[in-house]
Amino acid sequence: MPIRVGVIGAGIMGADHIRNLSTTIGGAEVTFVADLDADRAAAAAPPSARITTDPAELINSSDVDAVVVASHDATHAGLVLQCFEAMTPVLCEKPLAPTVLESLEVVAADADMVAATGASLLSLGFMRRFDPGYVALRQAVQDRVQGEPLMVHCISRNASAAPGATSESAITNSAIHELDIIPWLLDSPITEVSWQAGKSTRNAAAGLRDPAFMTLRTADGTLTTLELYLNAQYGYATRCEVVSERGTTALQNSALLGFEQQGTRQAQIPADWRPRFADAYRLQLQAWISALAAGEKPTLAGAQDGLNASVVAQAMIQSLQSDGASTKVSYA
């Protein structure tokens, strides 16, 4: 029997998950879709799926074996806790929560669940851990193909920022990917961060300084730089290059071939992140479904990973609010 999945949130990511689960993921069936906009839920759902505007109805339904949370960031923690109460496995899109306090609440509840049942119900959607390019880059770093890593350079650009984006949400919603992937890549936690911004694009709304430049220092001494540009106009691009003692190793990404300038997007640069990370999303969903079907622990990121990223994000926001002062990261 397939794993019957309920998806909460039928926006860009939720609709994408529904398509994947319905067409490319083996052993899964979308049986329920929840969204505050019933028409949007109906448009995204398979014909046989039930529709609701009440996430609690979906979570507690006997037609649902597992839940994907793809709704607004602010709803993540509360919905995950509801899934715990219903004893339903949940895959929550990143971030775990916009704040450290909410993340701590989820981690504590997850620990109680593990103590009571021996297993966690939570998987977290840091999909870059499943991207073939990042997996290969991590293996090269672990194997020290170019010697000891010394520095990492990251670039993340979007065509346009989401409505209502601020400098703070740019960290908790966009830069959060690098805040997770850098310690995963280097196998070393982030211990110090700083945030800087210079001249902003005219396309940035009030409250968003764009682009921004961030630095991350890991416990092993490696320095990482991140350029985050949410209104680059021409399309979506992500890069990562590890500078080591004997050479450099770059993230392989065919989507970046060609000129990066306005007007070339349709021909050479994807309009958003979904084409670039299509394989990562598919592989992540399949790993989750396959583990549930086999009664095994999913290999996705978990609650502690989400908390760690939230702690680093909080330190980055503190640096932002302190005119770019270097800020230590405290996991205590």
C-alpha atoms as a printed R data frame, in Angstrom:
    type eleno elety resid chain resno      x      y       z
1   ATOM     1    CA   MET     A     1  0.000  0.000   0.000
2   ATOM     2    CA   PRO     A     2  1.306  3.502  -0.795
3   ATOM     3    CA   ILE     A     3  2.089  6.025   1.929
4   ATOM     4    CA   ARG     A     4 -0.911  8.370   1.990
5   ATOM     5    CA   VAL     A     5  0.417 11.915   2.194
6   ATOM     6    CA   GLY     A     6 -1.344 15.104   3.214
7   ATOM     7    CA   VAL     A     7  0.245 18.356   2.040
8   ATOM     8    CA   ILE     A     8 -0.300 21.593   3.979
9   ATOM     9    CA   GLY     A     9  0.241 24.644   1.804
10  ATOM    10    CA   ALA     A    10 -0.494 24.680  -1.919
11  ATOM    11    CA   GLY     A    11  1.706 27.597  -2.901
12  ATOM    12    CA   ILE     A    12  4.863 27.325  -5.018
13  ATOM    13    CA   MET     A    13  6.602 24.682  -2.898
14  ATOM    14    CA   GLY     A    14  3.478 22.835  -1.816
15  ATOM    15    CA   ALA     A    15  2.229 22.497  -5.380
16  ATOM    16    CA   ASP     A    16  5.673 21.289  -6.454
17  ATOM    17    CA   HIS     A    17  5.692 18.633  -3.719
18  ATOM    18    CA   ILE     A    18  2.201 17.530  -4.737
19  ATOM    19    CA   ARG     A    19  3.315 17.121  -8.364
20  ATOM    20    CA   ASN     A    20  6.390 15.149  -7.340
21  ATOM    21    CA   LEU     A    21  4.514 12.885  -4.932
22  ATOM    22    CA   SER     A    22  1.832 12.240  -7.549
23  ATOM    23    CA   THR     A    23  4.078 11.648 -10.566
24  ATOM    24    CA   THR     A    24  7.718 10.825  -9.773
25  ATOM    25    CA   ILE     A    25  7.851  9.405  -6.234
26  ATOM    26    CA   GLY     A    26  7.319  5.675  -5.895
27  ATOM    27    CA   GLY     A    27  5.130  4.385  -3.070
28  ATOM    28    CA   ALA     A    28  3.293  7.650  -2.365
29  ATOM    29    CA   GLU     A    29 -0.227  8.979  -2.905
30  ATOM    30    CA   VAL     A    30 -1.454 12.495  -2.124
31  ATOM    31    CA   THR     A    31 -4.810 12.018  -0.397
32  ATOM    32    CA   PHE     A    32 -5.401 15.378   1.275
33  ATOM    33    CA   VAL     A    33 -4.405 19.007   0.583
34  ATOM    34    CA   ALA     A    34 -4.900 21.927   2.964
35  ATOM    35    CA   ASP     A    35 -4.571 25.619   2.157
36  ATOM    36    CA   LEU     A    36 -6.229 28.768   3.466
37  ATOM    37    CA   ASP     A    37 -7.260 29.374  -0.156
38  ATOM    38    CA   ALA     A    38 -9.591 26.500  -1.060
39  ATOM    39    CA   ASP     A    39 -9.379 27.282  -4.784
40  ATOM    40    CA   ARG     A    40 -5.597 27.118  -4.692
41  ATOM    41    CA   ALA     A    41 -5.748 23.804  -2.836
42  ATOM    42    CA   ALA     A    42 -8.166 22.401  -5.397
43  ATOM    43    CA   ALA     A    43 -6.005 23.561  -8.298
44  ATOM    44    CA   ALA     A    44 -2.913 21.835  -6.883
45  ATOM    45    CA   ALA     A    45 -4.518 18.622  -5.600
46  ATOM    46    CA   PRO     A    46 -4.954 15.391  -7.559
47  ATOM    47    CA   PRO     A    47 -8.585 14.723  -8.546
48  ATOM    48    CA   SER     A    48 -9.021 12.033  -5.888
49  ATOM    49    CA   ALA     A    49 -7.610 14.064  -2.984
50  ATOM    50    CA   ARG     A    50 -9.717 15.703  -0.312
51  ATOM    51    CA   ILE     A    51 -9.523 19.487   0.168
52  ATOM    52    CA   THR     A    52 -9.702 21.568   3.333
53  ATOM    53    CA   THR     A    53 -8.846 25.013   4.636
54  ATOM    54    CA   ASP     A    54 -8.166 23.565   8.117
55  ATOM    55    CA   PRO     A    55 -4.701 21.988   8.569
56  ATOM    56    CA   ALA     A    56 -5.830 20.256  11.775
57  ATOM    57    CA   GLU     A    57 -8.486 18.356   9.815
58  ATOM    58    CA   LEU     A    58 -5.783 17.029   7.496
59  ATOM    59    CA   ILE     A    59 -3.321 16.162  10.267
60  ATOM    60    CA   ASN     A    60 -5.919 14.181  12.207
61  ATOM    61    CA   SER     A    61 -7.493 12.487   9.196
62  ATOM    62    CA   SER     A    62 -7.575  8.690   8.967
63  ATOM    63    CA   ASP     A    63 -6.816  9.169   5.253
64  ATOM    64    CA   VAL     A    64 -3.311 10.494   6.001
65  ATOM    65    CA   ASP     A    65 -0.240  8.453   6.969
66  ATOM    66    CA   ALA     A    66  2.300 11.293   6.739
67  ATOM    67    CA   VAL     A    67  2.285 15.081   6.340
68  ATOM    68    CA   VAL     A    68  4.321 17.568   4.304
69  ATOM    69    CA   VAL     A    69  4.313 21.094   5.754
70  ATOM    70    CA   ALA     A    70  4.917 23.647   2.989
71  ATOM    71    CA   SER     A    71  2.959 26.593   4.379
72  ATOM    72    CA   HIS     A    72  4.279 29.980   5.548
73  ATOM    73    CA   ASP     A    73  7.402 29.861   7.726
74  ATOM    74    CA   ALA     A    74  5.514 31.284  10.700
75  ATOM    75    CA   THR     A    75  3.213 28.237  10.771
76  ATOM    76    CA   HIS     A    76  5.901 25.537  10.716
77  ATOM    77    CA   ALA     A    77  6.516 25.000  14.427
78  ATOM    78    CA   GLY     A    78  2.844 24.887  15.373
79  ATOM    79    CA   LEU     A    79  1.946 22.455  12.607
80  ATOM    80    CA   VAL     A    80  4.862 20.161  13.439
81  ATOM    81    CA   LEU     A    81  3.731 20.056  17.069
82  ATOM    82    CA   GLN     A    82  0.221 19.139  15.922
83  ATOM    83    CA   CYS     A    83  1.698 16.285  13.884
84  ATOM    84    CA   PHE     A    84  3.516 15.077  16.990
85  ATOM    85    CA   GLU     A    85  0.246 15.075  18.932
86  ATOM    86    CA   ALA     A    86 -1.362 13.013  16.166
87  ATOM    87    CA   MET     A    87  1.691 10.681  16.063
88  ATOM    88    CA   THR     A    88  2.021 11.406  12.344
89  ATOM    89    CA   PRO     A    89  5.418 11.531  10.559
90  ATOM    90    CA   VAL     A    90  6.059 14.977   9.122
91  ATOM    91    CA   LEU     A    91  8.408 16.460   6.537
92  ATOM    92    CA   CYS     A    92  8.623 20.184   7.258
93  ATOM    93    CA   GLU     A    93 10.027 22.613   4.717
94  ATOM    94    CA   LYS     A    94 12.866 24.783   5.961
95  ATOM    95    CA   PRO     A    95 13.145 26.678   8.211
96  ATOM    96    CA   LEU     A    96 12.057 24.683  11.233
97  ATOM    97    CA   ALA     A    97 10.831 28.013  12.624
98  ATOM    98    CA   PRO     A    98 11.675 31.703  12.158
99  ATOM    99    CA   THR     A    99 12.865 32.038  15.775
100 ATOM   100    CA   VAL     A   100 15.126 30.125  18.127
101 ATOM   101    CA   LEU     A   101 12.456 29.924  20.840
102 ATOM   102    CA   GLU     A   102 10.018 28.168  18.503
103 ATOM   103    CA   SER     A   103 12.771 25.848  17.300
104 ATOM   104    CA   LEU     A   104 13.677 24.986  20.891
105 ATOM   105    CA   GLU     A   105 10.045 24.082  21.590
106 ATOM   106    CA   VAL     A   106 10.000 21.685  18.633
107 ATOM   107    CA   VAL     A   107 13.355 20.135  19.573
108 ATOM   108    CA   ALA     A   108 12.143 19.557  23.151
109 ATOM   109    CA   ALA     A   109  8.932 17.925  21.913
110 ATOM   110    CA   ASP     A   110 10.928 15.832  19.456
111 ATOM   111    CA   ALA     A   111 13.221 14.662  22.275
112 ATOM   112    CA   ASP     A   112 10.174 13.677  24.339
113 ATOM   113    CA   MET     A   113  8.843 11.727  21.353
114 ATOM   114    CA   VAL     A   114 12.144  9.880  20.945
115 ATOM   115    CA   ALA     A   115 12.241  9.085  24.656
116 ATOM   116    CA   ALA     A   116  8.691  7.734  24.586
117 ATOM   117    CA   THR     A   117  8.732  5.827  21.294
118 ATOM   118    CA   GLY     A   118 12.389  5.431  20.342
119 ATOM   119    CA   ALA     A   119 11.962  7.348  17.073
120 ATOM   120    CA   SER     A   120 11.608 10.901  15.782
121 ATOM   121    CA   LEU     A   121  8.617 11.802  13.620
122 ATOM   122    CA   LEU     A   122 10.265 14.914  12.154
123 ATOM   123    CA   SER     A   123 12.253 15.308   8.942
124 ATOM   124    CA   LEU     A   124 13.369 18.749   7.778
125 ATOM   125    CA   GLY     A   125 13.523 19.859   4.159
126 ATOM   126    CA   PHE     A   126 17.092 21.073   3.723
127 ATOM   127    CA   MET     A   127 17.066 19.624   0.222
128 ATOM   128    CA   ARG     A   128 20.587 20.702  -0.755
129 ATOM   129    CA   ARG     A   129 21.860 17.717   1.241
130 ATOM   130    CA   PHE     A   130 20.370 15.569  -1.545
131 ATOM   131    CA   ASP     A   131 21.553 17.660  -4.499
132 ATOM   132    CA   PRO     A   132 24.036 15.573  -6.556
133 ATOM   133    CA   GLY     A   133 26.320 18.575  -6.968
134 ATOM   134    CA   TYR     A   134 26.524 19.298  -3.239
135 ATOM   135    CA   VAL     A   135 26.885 15.589  -2.419
136 ATOM   136    CA   ALA     A   136 29.850 15.331  -4.811
137 ATOM   137    CA   LEU     A   137 31.384 18.533  -3.430
138 ATOM   138    CA   ARG     A   138 31.086 17.257   0.143
139 ATOM   139    CA   GLN     A   139 32.713 13.956  -0.809
140 ATOM   140    CA   ALA     A   140 35.607 15.813  -2.452
141 ATOM   141    CA   VAL     A   141 36.072 17.901   0.702
142 ATOM   142    CA   GLN     A   142 35.933 14.847   2.974
143 ATOM   143    CA   ASP     A   143 38.426 13.002   0.766
144 ATOM   144    CA   ARG     A   144 40.703 16.081   0.779
145 ATOM   145    CA   VAL     A   145 41.028 15.827  -3.013
146 ATOM   146    CA   GLN     A   146 42.628 19.288  -3.111
147 ATOM   147    CA   GLY     A   147 44.069 19.147   0.396
148 ATOM   148    CA   GLU     A   148 42.824 20.886   3.513
149 ATOM   149    CA   PRO     A   149 39.922 23.318   2.870
150 ATOM   150    CA   LEU     A   150 40.801 26.911   3.747
151 ATOM   151    CA   MET     A   151 37.935 29.061   2.475
152 ATOM   152    CA   VAL     A   152 34.489 28.684   0.885
153 ATOM   153    CA   HIS     A   153 32.780 31.171  -1.437
154 ATOM   154    CA   CYS     A   154 29.009 31.046  -1.935
155 ATOM   155    CA   ILE     A   155 26.673 33.033  -4.170
156 ATOM   156    CA   SER     A   156 22.878 32.871  -4.036
157 ATOM   157    CA   ARG     A   157 20.802 35.027  -6.380
158 ATOM   158    CA   ASN     A   158 17.077 35.167  -7.094
159 ATOM   159    CA   ALA     A   159 15.183 36.952  -9.838
160 ATOM   160    CA   SER     A   160 13.049 38.842  -7.322
161 ATOM   161    CA   ALA     A   161 12.405 38.819  -3.601
162 ATOM   162    CA   ALA     A   162  9.218 37.396  -2.154
163 ATOM   163    CA   PRO     A   163  6.533 39.942  -1.221
164 ATOM   164    CA   GLY     A   164  7.233 41.461   2.162
165 ATOM   165    CA   ALA     A   165 10.857 40.298   2.292
166 ATOM   166    CA   THR     A   166 13.067 42.063   4.824
167 ATOM   167    CA   SER     A   167 16.759 41.865   5.621
168 ATOM   168    CA   GLU     A   168 15.869 39.618   8.540
169 ATOM   169    CA   SER     A   169 13.645 37.256   6.546
170 ATOM   170    CA   ALA     A   170 16.331 37.101   3.848
171 ATOM   171    CA   ILE     A   171 18.475 35.424   6.495
172 ATOM   172    CA   THR     A   172 15.862 33.110   8.009
173 ATOM   173    CA   ASN     A   173 14.288 32.095   4.683
174 ATOM   174    CA   SER     A   174 17.042 32.321   2.036
175 ATOM   175    CA   ALA     A   175 20.490 32.380   3.638
176 ATOM   176    CA   ILE     A   176 19.283 29.591   5.938
177 ATOM   177    CA   HIS     A   177 20.311 27.127   3.212
178 ATOM   178    CA   GLU     A   178 23.973 28.123   3.539
179 ATOM   179    CA   LEU     A   179 23.668 28.227   7.331
180 ATOM   180    CA   ASP     A   180 22.794 24.531   7.111
181 ATOM   181    CA   ILE     A   181 24.923 23.387   4.191
182 ATOM   182    CA   ILE     A   182 28.275 24.905   5.260
183 ATOM   183    CA   PRO     A   183 28.592 22.945   8.536
184 ATOM   184    CA   TRP     A   184 27.319 19.861   6.671
185 ATOM   185    CA   LEU     A   185 29.885 20.406   3.917
186 ATOM   186    CA   LEU     A   186 32.839 21.007   6.244
187 ATOM   187    CA   ASP     A   187 31.651 18.784   9.112
188 ATOM   188    CA   SER     A   188 32.297 21.685  11.479
189 ATOM   189    CA   PRO     A   189 29.779 23.963  13.261
190 ATOM   190    CA   ILE     A   190 29.541 27.695  12.565
191 ATOM   191    CA   THR     A   191 30.983 29.657  15.488
192 ATOM   192    CA   GLU     A   192 31.066 33.292  14.310
193 ATOM   193    CA   VAL     A   193 29.175 35.367  11.725
194 ATOM   194    CA   SER     A   194 28.939 38.876  10.338
195 ATOM   195    CA   TRP     A   195 26.532 40.682   7.991
196 ATOM   196    CA   GLN     A   196 27.319 43.615   5.713
197 ATOM   197    CA   ALA     A   197 25.431 45.567   3.077
198 ATOM   198    CA   GLY     A   198 26.521 48.392   0.814
199 ATOM   199    CA   LYS     A   199 24.693 49.959  -2.078
200 ATOM   200    CA   SER     A   200 21.207 48.463  -2.522
201 ATOM   201    CA   THR     A   201 19.387 47.787  -5.751
202 ATOM   202    CA   ARG     A   202 16.486 50.072  -6.603
203 ATOM   203    CA   ASN     A   203 14.382 46.906  -6.900
204 ATOM   204    CA   ALA     A   204 14.537 46.201  -3.162
205 ATOM   205    CA   ALA     A   205 11.457 47.117  -1.145
206 ATOM   206    CA   ALA     A   206 11.616 49.104   2.066
207 ATOM   207    CA   GLY     A   207 13.091 47.041   4.879
208 ATOM   208    CA   LEU     A   208 15.323 44.958   2.606
209 ATOM   209    CA   ARG     A   209 18.967 45.834   1.981
210 ATOM   210    CA   ASP     A   210 19.862 43.899  -1.122
211 ATOM   211    CA   PRO     A   211 22.374 42.505  -1.955
212 ATOM   212    CA   ALA     A   212 23.967 41.550   1.365
213 ATOM   213    CA   PHE     A   213 27.362 40.024   2.121
214 ATOM   214    CA   MET     A   214 27.834 37.588   4.997
215 ATOM   215    CA   THR     A   215 30.796 35.786   6.499
216 ATOM   216    CA   LEU     A   216 30.696 32.550   8.483
217 ATOM   217    CA   ARG     A   217 33.579 31.053  10.459
218 ATOM   218    CA   THR     A   218 33.426 27.376  11.403
219 ATOM   219    CA   ALA     A   219 35.077 25.764  14.415
220 ATOM   220    CA   ASP     A   220 37.857 24.354  12.227
221 ATOM   221    CA   GLY     A   221 38.875 27.905  11.222
222 ATOM   222    CA   THR     A   222 37.483 27.835   7.688
223 ATOM   223    CA   LEU     A   223 36.047 31.168   6.527
224 ATOM   224    CA   THR     A   224 32.979 31.201   4.272
225 ATOM   225    CA   THR     A   225 31.657 34.178   2.316
226 ATOM   226    CA   LEU     A   226 28.074 34.455   1.072
227 ATOM   227    CA   GLU     A   227 26.688 36.968  -1.392
228 ATOM   228    CA   LEU     A   228 22.894 36.944  -1.130
229 ATOM   229    CA   TYR     A   229 21.083 38.927  -3.827
230 ATOM   230    CA   LEU     A   230 17.315 38.492  -3.879
231 ATOM   231    CA   ASN     A   231 16.504 40.906  -6.727
232 ATOM   232    CA   ALA     A   232 19.107 39.987  -9.339
233 ATOM   233    CA   GLN     A   233 16.395 40.217 -12.052
234 ATOM   234    CA   TYR     A   234 17.957 37.820 -14.572
235 ATOM   235    CA   GLY     A   235 17.011 34.562 -12.819
236 ATOM   236    CA   TYR     A   236 18.171 32.083 -10.191
237 ATOM   237    CA   ALA     A   237 21.807 31.130  -9.612
238 ATOM   238    CA   THR     A   238 23.662 29.374  -6.813
239 ATOM   239    CA   ARG     A   239 27.397 28.736  -6.559
240 ATOM   240    CA   CYS     A   240 29.790 27.231  -4.069
241 ATOM   241    CA   GLU     A   241 33.568 26.971  -4.396
242 ATOM   242    CA   VAL     A   242 35.883 25.408  -1.826
243 ATOM   243    CA   VAL     A   243 39.414 26.846  -1.823
244 ATOM   244    CA   SER     A   244 41.916 24.298  -0.524
245 ATOM   245    CA   GLU     A   245 45.686 24.044  -0.111
246 ATOM   246    CA   ARG     A   246 46.346 22.539  -3.539
247 ATOM   247    CA   GLY     A   247 43.437 23.853  -5.615
248 ATOM   248    CA   THR     A   248 39.727 24.605  -5.710
249 ATOM   249    CA   THR     A   249 36.612 22.481  -6.065
250 ATOM   250    CA   ALA     A   250 33.434 24.063  -7.400
251 ATOM   251    CA   LEU     A   251 29.809 23.011  -7.227
252 ATOM   252    CA   GLN     A   252 28.849 21.502 -10.566
253 ATOM   253    CA   ASN     A   253 25.804 23.313 -11.855
254 ATOM   254    CA   SER     A   254 24.939 23.206 -15.544
255 ATOM   255    CA   ALA     A   255 22.145 25.729 -14.984
256 ATOM   256    CA   LEU     A   256 24.790 28.442 -14.595
257 ATOM   257    CA   LEU     A   257 26.271 28.048 -18.080
258 ATOM   258    CA   GLY     A   258 26.002 31.141 -20.234
259 ATOM   259    CA   PHE     A   259 25.868 34.847 -19.582
260 ATOM   260    CA   GLU     A   260 24.227 36.081 -16.404
261 ATOM   261    CA   GLN     A   261 22.489 39.249 -17.450
262 ATOM   262    CA   GLN     A   262 18.979 40.473 -17.901
263 ATOM   263    CA   GLY     A   263 17.437 39.127 -21.088
264 ATOM   264    CA   THR     A   264 19.130 35.706 -21.096
265 ATOM   265    CA   ARG     A   265 16.980 34.126 -18.399
266 ATOM   266    CA   GLN     A   266 14.588 32.240 -20.649
267 ATOM   267    CA   ALA     A   267 17.381 30.753 -22.731
268 ATOM   268    CA   GLN     A   268 20.016 29.885 -20.156
269 ATOM   269    CA   ILE     A   269 19.169 30.792 -16.539
270 ATOM   270    CA   PRO     A   270 16.207 29.327 -14.605
271 ATOM   271    CA   ALA     A   271 13.604 31.796 -13.387
272 ATOM   272    CA   ASP     A   272 13.590 30.325  -9.870
273 ATOM   273    CA   TRP     A   273 15.215 27.611  -7.768
274 ATOM   274    CA   ARG     A   274 12.943 24.709  -8.694
275 ATOM   275    CA   PRO     A   275 14.599 23.627 -11.972
276 ATOM   276    CA   ARG     A   276 18.040 23.903 -10.378
277 ATOM   277    CA   PHE     A   277 17.101 21.716  -7.412
278 ATOM   278    CA   ALA     A   278 14.519 19.454  -9.069
279 ATOM   279    CA   ASP     A   279 16.685 16.375  -8.502
280 ATOM   280    CA   ALA     A   280 17.325 17.332  -4.880
281 ATOM   281    CA   TYR     A   281 13.622 17.687  -4.091
282 ATOM   282    CA   ARG     A   282 12.806 14.428  -5.843
283 ATOM   283    CA   LEU     A   283 15.601 12.469  -4.137
284 ATOM   284    CA   GLN     A   284 14.706 13.919  -0.739
285 ATOM   285    CA   LEU     A   285 11.017 13.039  -1.065
286 ATOM   286    CA   GLN     A   286 11.821  9.536  -2.294
287 ATOM   287    CA   ALA     A   287 14.236  8.938   0.602
288 ATOM   288    CA   TRP     A   288 11.542 10.060   3.056
289 ATOM   289    CA   ILE     A   289  8.768  7.940   1.543
290 ATOM   290    CA   SER     A   290 11.002  4.877   1.168
291 ATOM   291    CA   ALA     A   291 12.124  5.095   4.796
292 ATOM   292    CA   LEU     A   292  8.539  5.405   6.039
293 ATOM   293    CA   ALA     A   293  7.470  2.437   3.934
294 ATOM   294    CA   ALA     A   294 10.328  0.332   5.300
295 ATOM   295    CA   GLY     A   295  9.799  1.450   8.903
296 ATOM   296    CA   GLU     A   296 13.284  2.980   8.950
297 ATOM   297    CA   LYS     A   297 14.657  6.323  10.136
298 ATOM   298    CA   PRO     A   298 14.683  8.856   7.268
299 ATOM   299    CA   THR     A   299 18.132 10.197   6.333
300 ATOM   300    CA   LEU     A   300 16.898 13.786   6.016
301 ATOM   301    CA   ALA     A   301 17.935 16.644   8.294
302 ATOM   302    CA   GLY     A   302 16.228 16.615  11.677
303 ATOM   303    CA   ALA     A   303 15.079 18.823  14.526
304 ATOM   304    CA   GLN     A   304 18.559 19.550  15.877
305 ATOM   305    CA   ASP     A   305 19.751 20.585  12.418
306 ATOM   306    CA   GLY     A   306 16.858 23.012  12.220
307 ATOM   307    CA   LEU     A   307 17.646 24.446  15.646
308 ATOM   308    CA   ASN     A   308 21.332 24.844  14.795
309 ATOM   309    CA   ALA     A   309 20.472 26.801  11.640
310 ATOM   310    CA   SER     A   310 18.040 28.978  13.615
311 ATOM   311    CA   VAL     A   311 20.719 29.752  16.214
312 ATOM   312    CA   VAL     A   312 23.162 30.829  13.498
313 ATOM   313    CA   ALA     A   313 20.424 32.900  11.822
314 ATOM   314    CA   GLN     A   314 19.740 34.656  15.122
315 ATOM   315    CA   ALA     A   315 23.439 35.519  15.460
316 ATOM   316    CA   MET     A   316 23.439 36.828  11.867
317 ATOM   317    CA   ILE     A   317 20.416 39.031  12.606
318 ATOM   318    CA   GLN     A   318 22.206 40.327  15.708
319 ATOM   319    CA   SER     A   319 25.158 41.288  13.505
320 ATOM   320    CA   LEU     A   320 22.779 43.001  11.062
321 ATOM   321    CA   GLN     A   321 21.265 44.986  13.922
322 ATOM   322    CA   SER     A   322 24.744 45.860  15.237
323 ATOM   323    CA   ASP     A   323 26.018 47.480  12.025
324 ATOM   324    CA   GLY     A   324 27.840 44.345  10.921
325 ATOM   325    CA   ALA     A   325 29.691 43.619  14.139
326 ATOM   326    CA   SER     A   326 31.179 40.131  14.281
327 ATOM   327    CA   THR     A   327 28.906 37.959  16.412
328 ATOM   328    CA   LYS     A   328 29.703 34.707  18.205
329 ATOM   329    CA   VAL     A   329 27.278 31.832  17.801
330 ATOM   330    CA   SER     A   330 26.107 30.258  21.056
331 ATOM   331    CA   TYR     A   331 24.385 26.874  20.841
332 ATOM   332    CA   ALA     A   332 23.820 26.671  24.609
